[in-house]
XYZ file of C-alpha atoms in Angstrom:
710
model
C 3.773 -51.227 -6.956
C 0.061 -51.564 -6.411
C -1.323 -55.549 -6.171
C -2.706 -56.620 -9.680
C -6.055 -57.964 -8.074
C -7.066 -53.762 -7.347
C -5.924 -53.061 -10.935
C -8.224 -55.273 -12.453
C -10.809 -53.882 -10.089
C -10.103 -50.380 -11.181
C -10.313 -51.740 -14.671
C -13.640 -52.295 -14.406
C -15.303 -49.255 -12.929
C -13.487 -47.451 -15.479
C -15.281 -48.872 -18.589
C -18.475 -48.116 -16.808
C -17.954 -44.672 -18.053
C -16.618 -44.949 -20.974
C -18.411 -45.051 -23.999
C -16.730 -46.024 -27.346
C -13.465 -48.517 -27.948
C -10.515 -49.086 -25.657
C -7.309 -46.386 -25.853
C -3.588 -47.215 -25.991
C -1.475 -46.123 -23.491
C 0.017 -42.888 -24.906
C 3.538 -42.982 -26.097
C 6.427 -40.813 -24.919
C 6.785 -37.997 -27.768
C 10.000 -38.576 -29.965
C 13.364 -37.651 -29.723
C 12.037 -36.310 -25.807
C 14.219 -39.381 -24.015
C 17.888 -37.972 -24.949
C 16.661 -34.616 -23.529
C 15.573 -36.451 -20.175
C 18.725 -37.812 -20.046
C 20.886 -34.806 -20.792
C 18.921 -33.012 -18.147
C 19.224 -35.811 -15.586
C 22.980 -35.732 -15.964
C 22.449 -31.917 -15.430
C 21.013 -32.197 -11.963
C 24.861 -33.182 -10.880
C 25.987 -30.396 -12.783
C 28.822 -27.964 -11.051
C 27.177 -24.385 -11.793
C 23.753 -23.699 -9.394
C 21.819 -22.272 -12.041
C 22.348 -24.966 -14.645
C 21.071 -27.554 -11.795
C 18.200 -25.167 -11.167
C 17.080 -24.998 -14.912
C 17.446 -28.671 -15.073
C 15.222 -29.388 -12.140
C 12.653 -26.756 -13.877
C 12.842 -28.283 -17.191
C 12.054 -31.866 -16.384
C 9.281 -30.387 -13.658
C 7.747 -29.091 -16.745
C 8.222 -32.188 -18.788
C 6.082 -33.780 -15.336
C 4.655 -37.358 -16.778
C 7.217 -38.199 -19.938
C 10.234 -37.504 -17.045
C 8.718 -39.839 -14.267
C 10.748 -43.091 -15.436
C 14.094 -41.882 -15.280
C 13.658 -38.897 -12.174
C 12.638 -42.268 -10.784
C 15.718 -43.845 -11.454
C 17.483 -40.890 -10.876
C 16.624 -41.456 -7.158
C 18.918 -44.020 -6.611
C 22.427 -42.502 -8.586
C 25.432 -42.851 -7.163
C 26.236 -38.927 -7.316
C 24.469 -37.469 -3.944
C 24.422 -34.064 -6.155
C 22.043 -35.888 -8.693
C 19.941 -37.878 -5.945
C 19.043 -34.686 -3.929
C 18.029 -32.486 -7.330
C 16.046 -35.946 -8.385
C 14.426 -36.020 -5.183
C 12.943 -32.604 -5.515
C 11.896 -33.197 -8.896
C 10.260 -36.373 -7.796
C 8.426 -34.698 -5.037
C 6.743 -31.957 -7.421
C 5.819 -35.091 -10.172
C 5.669 -38.114 -8.157
C 1.275 -37.685 -8.721
C 1.690 -36.689 -12.532
C 1.055 -40.442 -13.693
C -0.319 -39.442 -16.986
C 0.325 -37.406 -20.006
C -3.795 -36.124 -19.687
C -2.697 -34.702 -16.425
C -5.024 -32.356 -14.811
C -5.575 -30.367 -11.531
C -8.572 -32.698 -11.327
C -6.536 -35.682 -11.651
C -4.492 -34.649 -8.891
C -7.276 -33.263 -6.483
C -8.901 -36.868 -7.411
C -5.578 -39.044 -6.218
C -5.392 -36.769 -3.017
C -8.751 -37.982 -2.053
C -8.493 -41.568 -3.437
C -5.069 -41.972 -1.084
C -7.307 -40.260 1.914
C -9.565 -42.759 1.214
C -12.556 -40.191 0.335
C -12.838 -41.387 -2.991
C -16.602 -42.068 -4.069
C -18.813 -43.117 -6.810
C -19.633 -39.134 -7.826
C -15.644 -38.569 -7.724
C -15.156 -41.415 -10.110
C -17.888 -40.508 -12.695
C -17.301 -36.533 -13.069
C -13.415 -37.824 -13.556
C -14.441 -40.478 -16.317
C -16.890 -37.930 -17.750
C -14.200 -35.000 -17.422
C -11.355 -37.508 -19.347
C -13.744 -39.187 -22.081
C -12.061 -41.857 -24.024
C -8.656 -40.935 -22.162
C -10.021 -42.485 -18.654
C -8.619 -46.135 -19.278
C -5.187 -45.140 -19.691
C -5.675 -42.435 -16.804
C -7.038 -44.846 -14.192
C -4.746 -47.503 -14.900
C -1.972 -45.073 -14.627
C -3.433 -44.288 -10.976
C -3.144 -47.919 -10.249
C 0.030 -48.903 -11.634
C 1.805 -46.010 -10.017
C -0.183 -44.339 -6.936
C 0.609 -46.751 -3.797
C -2.883 -47.424 -2.662
C -2.109 -51.074 -1.293
C -1.520 -49.810 1.847
C -5.079 -47.838 2.362
C -7.029 -49.101 4.836
C -10.666 -47.941 4.327
C -12.896 -47.228 7.669
C -16.272 -49.945 7.716
C -18.256 -46.487 7.572
C -16.362 -44.544 5.021
C -15.060 -47.249 2.448
C -13.532 -45.990 -0.694
C -14.300 -48.191 -3.843
C -11.141 -49.822 -4.038
C -10.834 -51.694 -0.914
C -14.111 -52.539 0.235
C -16.882 -51.952 -2.676
C -17.444 -54.427 -5.652
C -16.200 -52.809 -8.556
C -17.276 -56.294 -10.510
C -20.816 -55.267 -9.610
C -20.325 -51.648 -11.744
C -18.718 -53.422 -14.618
C -21.405 -55.747 -15.141
C -24.446 -54.024 -14.564
C -23.981 -51.109 -16.810
C -21.668 -52.154 -19.419
C -22.653 -54.091 -22.696
C -21.373 -57.762 -22.941
C -19.776 -57.068 -26.224
C -17.497 -54.181 -24.766
C -16.555 -56.552 -21.546
C -15.482 -59.139 -24.421
C -13.415 -56.468 -26.362
C -11.721 -55.065 -22.863
C -10.885 -58.377 -21.782
C -9.197 -59.654 -24.793
C -7.090 -56.497 -25.351
C -5.538 -57.287 -21.791
C -1.840 -58.846 -21.315
C -1.969 -62.265 -20.595
C -0.479 -61.625 -16.968
C -3.311 -59.180 -16.608
C -6.339 -61.698 -18.124
C -4.824 -64.366 -14.833
C -5.329 -61.278 -12.388
C -8.957 -60.508 -13.933
C -10.256 -63.923 -13.545
C -8.403 -64.305 -9.782
C -10.604 -61.460 -9.531
C -13.577 -62.707 -10.500
C -13.152 -66.018 -8.663
C -13.154 -63.947 -5.270
C -16.009 -61.934 -6.217
C -18.386 -64.088 -7.796
C -20.921 -65.215 -4.964
C -21.554 -61.524 -4.414
C -22.871 -61.473 -7.647
C -26.472 -61.547 -8.871
C -27.243 -64.767 -11.320
C -27.153 -62.158 -14.520
C -23.606 -61.020 -13.554
C -21.953 -64.263 -13.294
C -23.630 -65.294 -16.435
C -22.320 -62.411 -18.459
C -18.625 -63.141 -16.884
C -18.894 -66.642 -17.869
C -19.637 -65.450 -21.179
C -16.762 -62.803 -21.521
C -14.053 -64.840 -19.600
C -14.922 -67.868 -21.825
C -13.604 -65.620 -24.582
C -9.880 -65.208 -22.673
C -9.627 -68.088 -20.336
C -8.407 -71.996 -21.432
C -10.962 -74.154 -20.079
C -8.744 -75.467 -17.288
C -8.579 -71.798 -15.871
C -12.141 -71.881 -15.218
C -12.449 -74.927 -12.671
C -11.349 -72.404 -9.520
C -14.188 -70.189 -10.529
C -16.940 -73.265 -10.722
C -17.621 -73.658 -7.282
C -18.223 -70.283 -6.763
C -21.063 -69.941 -8.987
C -24.756 -70.245 -8.463
C -25.171 -73.791 -9.290
C -28.771 -73.551 -8.870
C -29.610 -70.756 -11.503
C -30.905 -71.554 -14.692
C -29.549 -68.535 -16.361
C -25.774 -69.628 -14.921
C -26.356 -73.366 -16.111
C -27.049 -72.038 -19.409
C -23.861 -69.588 -19.682
C -21.200 -72.277 -19.717
C -19.596 -72.103 -22.938
C -19.728 -75.160 -24.879
C -15.440 -75.322 -25.413
C -15.669 -75.675 -21.123
C -18.048 -78.403 -21.580
C -16.493 -80.509 -24.180
C -13.067 -80.090 -22.047
C -15.045 -81.171 -18.285
C -16.255 -84.094 -20.485
C -12.990 -85.181 -21.027
C -11.271 -84.596 -18.203
C -13.878 -85.329 -15.415
C -12.137 -88.192 -13.694
C -8.947 -86.624 -13.231
C -10.776 -83.676 -11.357
C -11.554 -83.603 -7.245
C -14.404 -84.909 -5.748
C -16.484 -82.167 -4.988
C -15.268 -80.626 -8.245
C -16.509 -84.066 -10.693
C -20.013 -83.412 -9.163
C -19.961 -79.707 -9.753
C -18.579 -80.524 -13.547
C -21.402 -83.445 -13.847
C -24.513 -81.381 -12.510
C -23.225 -78.372 -15.405
C -22.987 -81.252 -18.095
C -26.148 -82.902 -17.157
C -28.146 -79.093 -16.851
C -26.717 -78.393 -20.563
C -27.994 -81.884 -21.503
C -24.184 -82.993 -22.476
C -25.015 -86.830 -20.971
C -27.044 -89.713 -21.455
C -28.899 -91.606 -18.887
C -26.527 -94.284 -18.836
C -23.480 -91.964 -18.805
C -24.952 -89.868 -15.626
C -25.799 -93.196 -13.783
C -22.562 -94.873 -14.494
C -20.913 -91.865 -13.008
C -23.129 -92.045 -9.984
C -22.031 -95.838 -9.547
C -18.209 -95.241 -9.636
C -18.607 -91.700 -7.468
C -21.365 -92.593 -4.873
C -23.433 -89.058 -3.670
C -22.064 -89.908 -0.322
C -18.432 -88.938 -1.425
C -19.733 -85.496 -2.232
C -20.969 -82.504 0.299
C -24.042 -82.157 1.495
C -24.646 -78.799 -0.502
C -24.289 -80.583 -3.736
C -26.072 -83.743 -2.525
C -29.059 -81.623 -2.169
C -29.118 -79.974 -5.871
C -28.366 -83.390 -7.010
C -31.806 -84.085 -5.172
C -33.338 -80.940 -6.686
C -32.725 -81.735 -10.223
C -32.153 -85.377 -10.433
C -34.423 -87.217 -8.300
C -35.661 -88.715 -11.367
C -32.855 -89.110 -13.215
C -31.117 -90.930 -11.128
C -31.792 -94.750 -10.381
C -33.600 -94.936 -6.774
C -30.548 -97.282 -5.516
C -28.246 -94.755 -5.627
C -30.335 -92.630 -3.347
C -30.834 -95.145 -0.621
C -27.050 -96.028 -0.526
C -27.033 -92.368 0.478
C -29.856 -91.528 2.858
C -28.539 -94.970 4.657
C -25.435 -93.821 5.581
C -25.944 -90.781 5.916
C -26.159 -88.797 9.535
C -28.407 -85.636 7.923
C -31.501 -84.982 9.097
C -33.424 -84.645 5.529
C -31.292 -87.534 4.260
C -33.069 -89.849 6.698
C -36.571 -88.589 5.972
C -35.797 -88.521 2.549
C -35.150 -92.241 2.436
C -38.349 -92.824 4.662
C -40.179 -90.931 1.767
C -38.577 -93.270 -0.583
C -39.386 -96.434 0.960
C -43.117 -95.034 1.818
C -42.463 -95.200 5.440
C -42.881 -91.626 6.548
C -45.754 -91.918 8.643
C -46.624 -89.320 11.050
C -46.057 -92.097 13.878
C -42.621 -93.356 12.368
C -41.620 -89.728 12.229
C -42.997 -89.486 16.448
C -40.564 -92.469 17.177
C -37.312 -90.657 14.763
C -34.541 -89.420 17.234
C -32.928 -86.230 15.996
C -30.378 -85.566 18.911
C -27.773 -86.122 16.648
C -28.577 -83.810 14.087
C -27.226 -80.066 14.030
C -28.597 -78.219 11.489
C -32.577 -76.873 12.239
C -32.672 -75.614 8.905
C -32.310 -78.628 6.944
C -35.612 -79.832 8.729
C -37.463 -76.212 8.209
C -36.872 -76.185 4.519
C -37.985 -80.330 4.244
C -41.106 -79.519 6.961
C -41.475 -76.030 4.576
C -42.431 -78.644 1.608
C -44.710 -80.334 3.260
C -46.798 -77.477 4.524
C -46.933 -76.221 0.983
C -48.128 -79.507 -0.465
C -50.534 -79.785 3.046
C -48.731 -82.814 4.274
C -49.518 -83.558 7.849
C -46.553 -84.881 8.428
C -44.923 -81.588 8.936
C -46.435 -81.411 12.293
C -44.534 -84.274 14.095
C -41.522 -82.715 12.519
C -41.926 -79.190 13.862
C -42.643 -80.617 17.132
C -39.415 -82.870 16.561
C -37.182 -79.899 15.952
C -37.782 -77.647 18.709
C -34.536 -78.868 20.656
C -32.462 -78.669 17.573
C -29.945 -75.468 17.821
C -30.601 -72.618 15.234
C -28.151 -72.551 13.109
C -29.399 -69.667 10.900
C -32.721 -67.054 11.305
C -35.468 -67.505 9.263
C -38.015 -65.330 8.190
C -40.092 -67.818 6.785
C -41.009 -69.408 9.866
C -42.265 -69.296 13.288
C -43.098 -72.802 14.464
C -45.063 -71.905 17.510
C -47.608 -69.723 15.080
C -47.713 -73.060 12.830
C -48.405 -75.417 15.690
C -50.801 -73.331 17.319
C -52.880 -72.776 14.439
C -52.440 -76.930 13.116
C -53.561 -77.638 16.947
C -56.511 -75.345 16.940
C -57.581 -76.793 13.840
C -57.972 -80.220 15.063
C -59.605 -78.883 18.442
C -56.606 -80.083 20.531
C -57.026 -76.630 22.867
C -54.554 -77.642 25.288
C -51.678 -77.677 23.177
C -52.903 -74.890 20.767
C -53.027 -72.716 24.657
C -49.229 -73.989 25.306
C -47.633 -72.767 21.512
C -49.973 -69.479 21.773
C -47.901 -68.391 25.225
C -44.820 -69.322 23.336
C -46.045 -67.536 20.307
C -46.658 -64.595 22.402
C -43.676 -64.568 23.998
C -41.388 -64.612 20.949
C -43.468 -61.958 18.876
C -43.697 -59.384 21.895
C -47.975 -59.735 21.352
C -49.410 -58.117 24.391
C -53.295 -58.009 25.638
C -53.802 -61.278 24.117
C -57.239 -63.012 25.137
C -56.574 -66.612 23.483
C -55.676 -68.280 26.599
C -58.733 -68.017 28.122
C -60.596 -68.974 24.966
C -59.093 -72.127 24.462
C -59.815 -73.440 27.623
C -63.858 -72.511 27.072
C -63.840 -73.866 23.513
C -62.387 -77.118 25.271
C -65.144 -77.334 27.656
C -67.954 -76.631 24.000
C -66.680 -79.349 22.152
C -67.911 -83.179 21.979
C -65.110 -85.774 21.741
C -66.292 -87.470 18.816
C -66.363 -83.865 16.958
C -62.790 -83.581 17.775
C -62.045 -87.308 16.346
C -63.792 -86.244 12.941
C -61.930 -82.589 12.943
C -58.426 -84.959 12.750
C -60.372 -87.400 9.904
C -60.915 -84.119 8.152
C -57.562 -82.367 8.664
C -56.296 -85.134 5.991
C -58.944 -84.654 3.347
C -57.334 -81.348 1.742
C -57.897 -83.156 -1.335
C -61.464 -83.898 -1.031
C -62.999 -80.360 -0.171
C -66.407 -81.467 -0.852
C -66.373 -84.619 1.653
C -64.719 -82.558 4.062
C -66.840 -79.877 4.096
C -69.843 -82.176 4.432
C -68.293 -83.600 7.276
C -68.023 -79.902 8.810
C -71.299 -79.276 8.745
C -72.224 -82.479 10.782
C -69.490 -81.599 13.287
C -71.171 -77.645 13.334
C -74.754 -79.215 14.432
C -73.532 -80.983 17.175
C -70.532 -78.259 18.114
C -72.112 -74.913 16.855
C -69.975 -73.044 19.349
C -66.595 -73.859 17.942
C -64.740 -70.863 16.160
C -62.155 -73.388 14.126
C -65.253 -75.352 12.811
C -66.447 -71.772 11.002
C -63.173 -70.936 9.763
C -62.241 -74.118 8.297
C -65.586 -73.969 6.628
C -64.863 -70.935 5.149
C -61.888 -71.676 3.592
C -63.379 -75.061 1.975
C -65.942 -72.629 0.634
C -63.939 -70.051 -0.807
C -62.419 -73.335 -2.686
C -65.256 -74.522 -3.888
C -66.256 -70.662 -4.754
C -69.591 -70.333 -2.613
C -68.666 -67.076 -1.332
C -71.867 -65.782 0.468
C -71.616 -69.342 2.318
C -68.184 -68.770 3.153
C -69.243 -64.536 4.234
C -71.406 -66.462 6.723
C -68.854 -68.737 7.865
C -66.386 -65.936 8.576
C -68.999 -63.565 10.447
C -70.008 -66.661 12.736
C -66.409 -67.133 13.340
C -65.714 -63.796 14.637
C -68.522 -63.625 16.597
C -67.347 -66.633 18.529
C -63.810 -65.127 19.148
C -62.374 -62.455 21.803
C -60.752 -59.060 20.984
C -57.396 -59.722 19.612
C -57.493 -63.193 18.855
C -55.057 -64.508 16.480
C -57.279 -66.252 14.075
C -58.488 -62.570 13.070
C -55.533 -62.513 11.004
C -56.478 -65.450 9.042
C -60.127 -64.688 8.859
C -58.723 -61.038 7.109
C -56.670 -62.788 4.833
C -59.721 -64.762 3.426
C -61.515 -61.501 2.965
C -58.314 -60.721 0.758
C -59.361 -63.782 -1.479
C -63.402 -63.063 -1.972
C -62.726 -59.193 -2.037
C -65.116 -58.709 0.551
C -63.991 -55.223 1.801
C -66.604 -54.527 4.655
C -66.552 -57.362 6.412
C -62.073 -56.968 6.397
C -62.884 -53.825 7.748
C -65.302 -54.988 10.228
C -62.806 -57.705 10.993
C -60.352 -55.384 11.889
C -62.011 -53.587 14.467
C -61.857 -56.209 16.551
C -57.790 -55.936 16.736
C -56.047 -53.968 19.520
C -54.470 -51.486 16.995
C -51.509 -49.724 18.589
C -47.898 -50.089 18.331
C -46.950 -52.478 20.765
C -49.381 -54.859 18.498
C -47.195 -54.279 15.643
C -48.340 -57.470 13.747
C -51.671 -56.252 13.961
C -50.854 -52.948 12.546
C -48.913 -54.286 9.571
C -52.127 -56.887 8.827
C -54.386 -53.179 8.759
C -52.314 -51.447 6.722
C -52.288 -54.364 4.395
C -55.662 -54.432 4.194
C -56.758 -51.194 4.061
C -53.984 -50.346 1.219
C -55.417 -53.929 -0.890
C -58.700 -52.601 -0.607
C -58.022 -48.951 -1.361
C -58.842 -46.931 1.761
C -55.545 -45.110 1.578
C -55.883 -42.562 4.512
C -56.455 -45.537 7.175
C -53.357 -47.510 5.334
C -51.275 -44.251 5.780
C -52.473 -44.232 9.509
C -51.219 -47.557 9.952
C -48.055 -47.344 7.645
C -46.876 -44.285 9.776
C -47.037 -46.678 13.048
C -45.267 -49.216 11.319
C -42.308 -46.673 10.154
C -43.366 -47.219 6.175
C -44.605 -43.878 5.464
C -42.577 -42.967 2.856
C -42.879 -46.287 0.843
C -46.841 -45.955 1.103
C -46.588 -43.099 -0.274
C -44.681 -44.381 -3.735
C -47.476 -46.955 -3.811
C -50.023 -44.456 -3.530
C -48.428 -42.366 -6.280
C -48.161 -45.525 -8.190
C -51.943 -46.400 -8.075
C -52.455 -43.054 -8.974
C -50.307 -43.013 -12.377
C -47.878 -40.454 -10.991
C -45.077 -41.688 -11.990
C -42.878 -38.750 -12.419
C -43.200 -38.152 -8.637
C -42.038 -41.728 -7.459
C -38.294 -41.781 -8.236
C -37.694 -38.891 -5.662
C -39.070 -40.570 -2.989
C -37.186 -43.734 -3.514
C -33.709 -42.236 -3.132
C -33.172 -43.086 0.453
C -35.438 -46.002 0.749
C -37.077 -46.593 4.597
C -38.003 -50.248 2.860
C -34.141 -50.945 1.209
C -34.027 -52.127 -2.450
C -37.816 -53.424 -3.156
C -38.752 -49.797 -2.108
C -36.087 -48.689 -5.007
C -37.383 -51.102 -7.320
C -40.574 -48.537 -7.547
C -38.350 -45.456 -8.453
C -36.845 -47.765 -11.522
C -40.332 -49.095 -12.657
C -41.624 -45.457 -12.551
C -38.932 -44.376 -14.724
C -39.314 -47.316 -17.098
C -43.231 -46.362 -17.368
C -42.746 -42.419 -17.542
C -40.038 -42.262 -20.108
C -37.976 -45.717 -21.079
C -35.480 -48.535 -20.263
C -32.503 -46.622 -20.579
C -33.810 -43.722 -18.193
C -34.685 -46.985 -15.670
C -31.133 -47.935 -15.933
C -29.638 -44.344 -15.211
C -31.483 -44.448 -12.299
C -31.019 -48.606 -11.319
C -26.955 -46.921 -11.349
C -27.681 -44.528 -8.688
C -28.500 -47.086 -5.785
C -26.029 -49.855 -4.342
C -27.963 -53.142 -3.878
C -27.921 -54.771 -0.675
C -29.357 -58.181 -1.759
C -29.177 -59.818 -5.519
C -32.589 -60.679 -5.609
C -34.584 -57.484 -5.742
C -31.233 -56.677 -8.154
C -32.024 -59.553 -10.689
C -35.601 -57.930 -10.601
C -34.413 -54.666 -11.575
C -32.327 -56.122 -14.186
C -35.498 -57.546 -16.061
C -37.365 -53.708 -15.545
C -34.334 -52.615 -17.690
C -34.595 -55.229 -20.045
C -31.261 -56.800 -19.582
C -33.291 -60.162 -18.791
C -36.508 -61.887 -20.089
C -39.229 -62.029 -17.818
C -39.194 -65.642 -18.429
C -35.834 -65.688 -17.440
C -36.803 -63.894 -14.183
C -39.368 -66.736 -13.609
C -37.140 -69.394 -14.182
C -35.008 -68.075 -11.510
C -37.375 -68.462 -9.045
C -36.870 -71.845 -8.742
C -33.247 -71.466 -8.012
C -33.800 -72.228 -3.863
C -34.418 -75.408 -2.441
C -37.401 -73.491 -0.084
C -40.733 -73.426 -1.981
C -41.755 -70.612 0.381
C -38.732 -68.746 -0.987
C -39.900 -70.055 -4.146
C -43.916 -68.778 -3.941
C -42.273 -65.514 -2.392
C -40.320 -64.864 -5.116
C -42.746 -65.972 -7.689
C -45.595 -63.120 -6.404
C -42.635 -60.545 -6.903
C -41.780 -61.782 -9.958
C -45.336 -61.944 -11.299
C -45.977 -58.563 -9.694
C -42.840 -56.493 -11.627
C -43.141 -58.048 -14.545
C -47.266 -57.107 -14.629
C -46.131 -53.405 -13.590
C -43.545 -53.440 -16.662
C -46.721 -54.478 -19.188
C -48.905 -51.700 -17.746
C -48.920 -49.757 -20.588
C -46.910 -51.728 -23.238
C -49.825 -54.695 -22.917
C -52.491 -54.079 -20.416
C -53.968 -57.886 -20.648
C -50.538 -59.430 -20.027
C -50.269 -57.376 -17.143
C -54.077 -58.398 -15.964
C -52.411 -62.194 -16.261
C -49.328 -61.574 -14.293
C -50.848 -59.749 -11.855
C -53.594 -62.468 -11.149
C -50.804 -65.097 -10.972
C -49.869 -63.180 -8.182
C -52.822 -63.072 -6.464
C -53.530 -66.762 -7.093
C -50.527 -67.670 -5.242
C -52.500 -66.130 -2.279
C -48.527 -65.071 -0.701
C -50.550 -62.499 1.298
C -47.507 -61.222 3.876
C -45.824 -59.641 0.925
C -46.500 -56.009 -0.332
C -46.680 -57.239 -4.004
C -49.479 -59.502 -3.285
C -51.009 -56.467 -1.482
C -50.352 -54.402 -4.269
C -51.659 -56.518 -6.908
C -55.053 -55.799 -6.538
C -55.222 -52.015 -6.470
C -53.506 -51.797 -9.751
C -55.379 -54.598 -11.304
C -58.808 -52.683 -10.344
C -57.335 -50.104 -11.592
C -56.984 -51.858 -14.949
C -59.919 -53.318 -15.073
C -61.845 -49.876 -15.003
């Protein structure tokens, strides 16, 4: 007998393709039981012809004879056993009254672990409202539990997450009807199955399942699910049933430690507790007894709600790096000098340090620099796409005119990124000889004036007069002039900096990005000529492709897209700019840029036709990343734009939050291109204002906005 977990899985996929209400199992036709009993007896008859006729009649009865024939396999009469086996060999795969050759063919493929999404779908369409009955019978009677699908050709039962199919395309009310119709045993299996799959679901899928299972699960049964939820997601937190919350509030004292903190988080997020109750709980259950992950969630949500003394007690006892730093920050003692004296040798998790450093960089906090220098010796516990500390450090030290350190980190950056033919090395040495010592001190002073741009600009103008050949002075001037909307002055500063920089200098990237901010197309293209644009300098080609696309030079953009192997995605965006939406989906079927590439096909379907067509197109793709899938749900109206924007905060990393917002604003804007152009313009501008220039959504926002303004 197949295990119940797989039964629940199949139940999910079956429902994807069924429209209408659930069907009941077909009942055995009346009076047939006695006929079958007689035929079973005749399997042991003395006459040969009588036995053969009984075999033939039982095979004809097929599905209805299965149970009694299977029992006859254990008969005490060897003649009955032998003939029952002959019948069983013919009818064992006739596991439904709706049997057909298509069902037999499907079961054969299933056993050979060759069943794919299309096979399921074709069978469901053929069987219609009988699909549920057929598929449950398959799961109950076909021994699939021994199947071990190869990794490169997984069937839907053993590898693919069928829960995703259920929640992606089936209405919540029908899911609830399905769940309520299950036996108590199957309901428990369903909950167990969800518990094992929750982490792989998007936040919307988690929220839908929470609402469904509130209809079939007692509050105490929900406790095993809670640790698997995305506890940072607003949409998940709001989906906890009120009856569950009431139970948690009354029973929390009996829960285990981490579960206590999870439950309190859910209660606080749903405003079920007073401030006094929160602090009373933390007094009785110190934060130091919670896992570090939960501490970070509490710090993210409730830093201002929980009394300061509780945080101090936590951070004083902890050896975790971000705890120590947060304590110093709370006590207003986290100065750059203090950081330089800290010993991080006992800290293991480099990623937590990077997350804190990211927050400092986001708020232009100079304390990020000594922290960056400190983490160099920490072991990297997971890869990060958001950080290259050597690039950040060389940029920082160059701004301070500490050209020796800038040179040191440039070499490390070139090595890590495979940059070739870099001429900055000698350049930094030369810059060191051209700047006056007093001006270095002034640049260090300027680095702390990010909240006083006018004063910083005055100081930079003074430094420029005494050290006129220092490129970083003009780069910093351009940044501030753009902030103060002195666009012509900014262009002059950018040009001056470019004349001082050697070919292929890493600073050209920054200057080109500044051109984005002031829409200086000619100047950007002039700067691109100073870069070595060959495949061996892949980052330069990425910048060139983005810059040419941003400013509408399609042919040049295409040239560099080929170098970075993004031709297909580039063609999709070109078609989008030309509003040739009908041609886009076909070019997204095998996306060279994965899930985000495919999003453009969903978007195009919605713009050309409607959200129902977009939803159908979404079903054709198996997403590997939950965030683009969450965006897709917004595109097909499964969640609102405001809900999507709220989900951008469901990460502790500020760079990731900005990146998500850049993407969210762009796709929301595109969704409204036809329905509400003014709303679309507002969201496109929000996308551009974030200045997350490394993302293609930012690059694409400008040409789309430009088209709207024509």
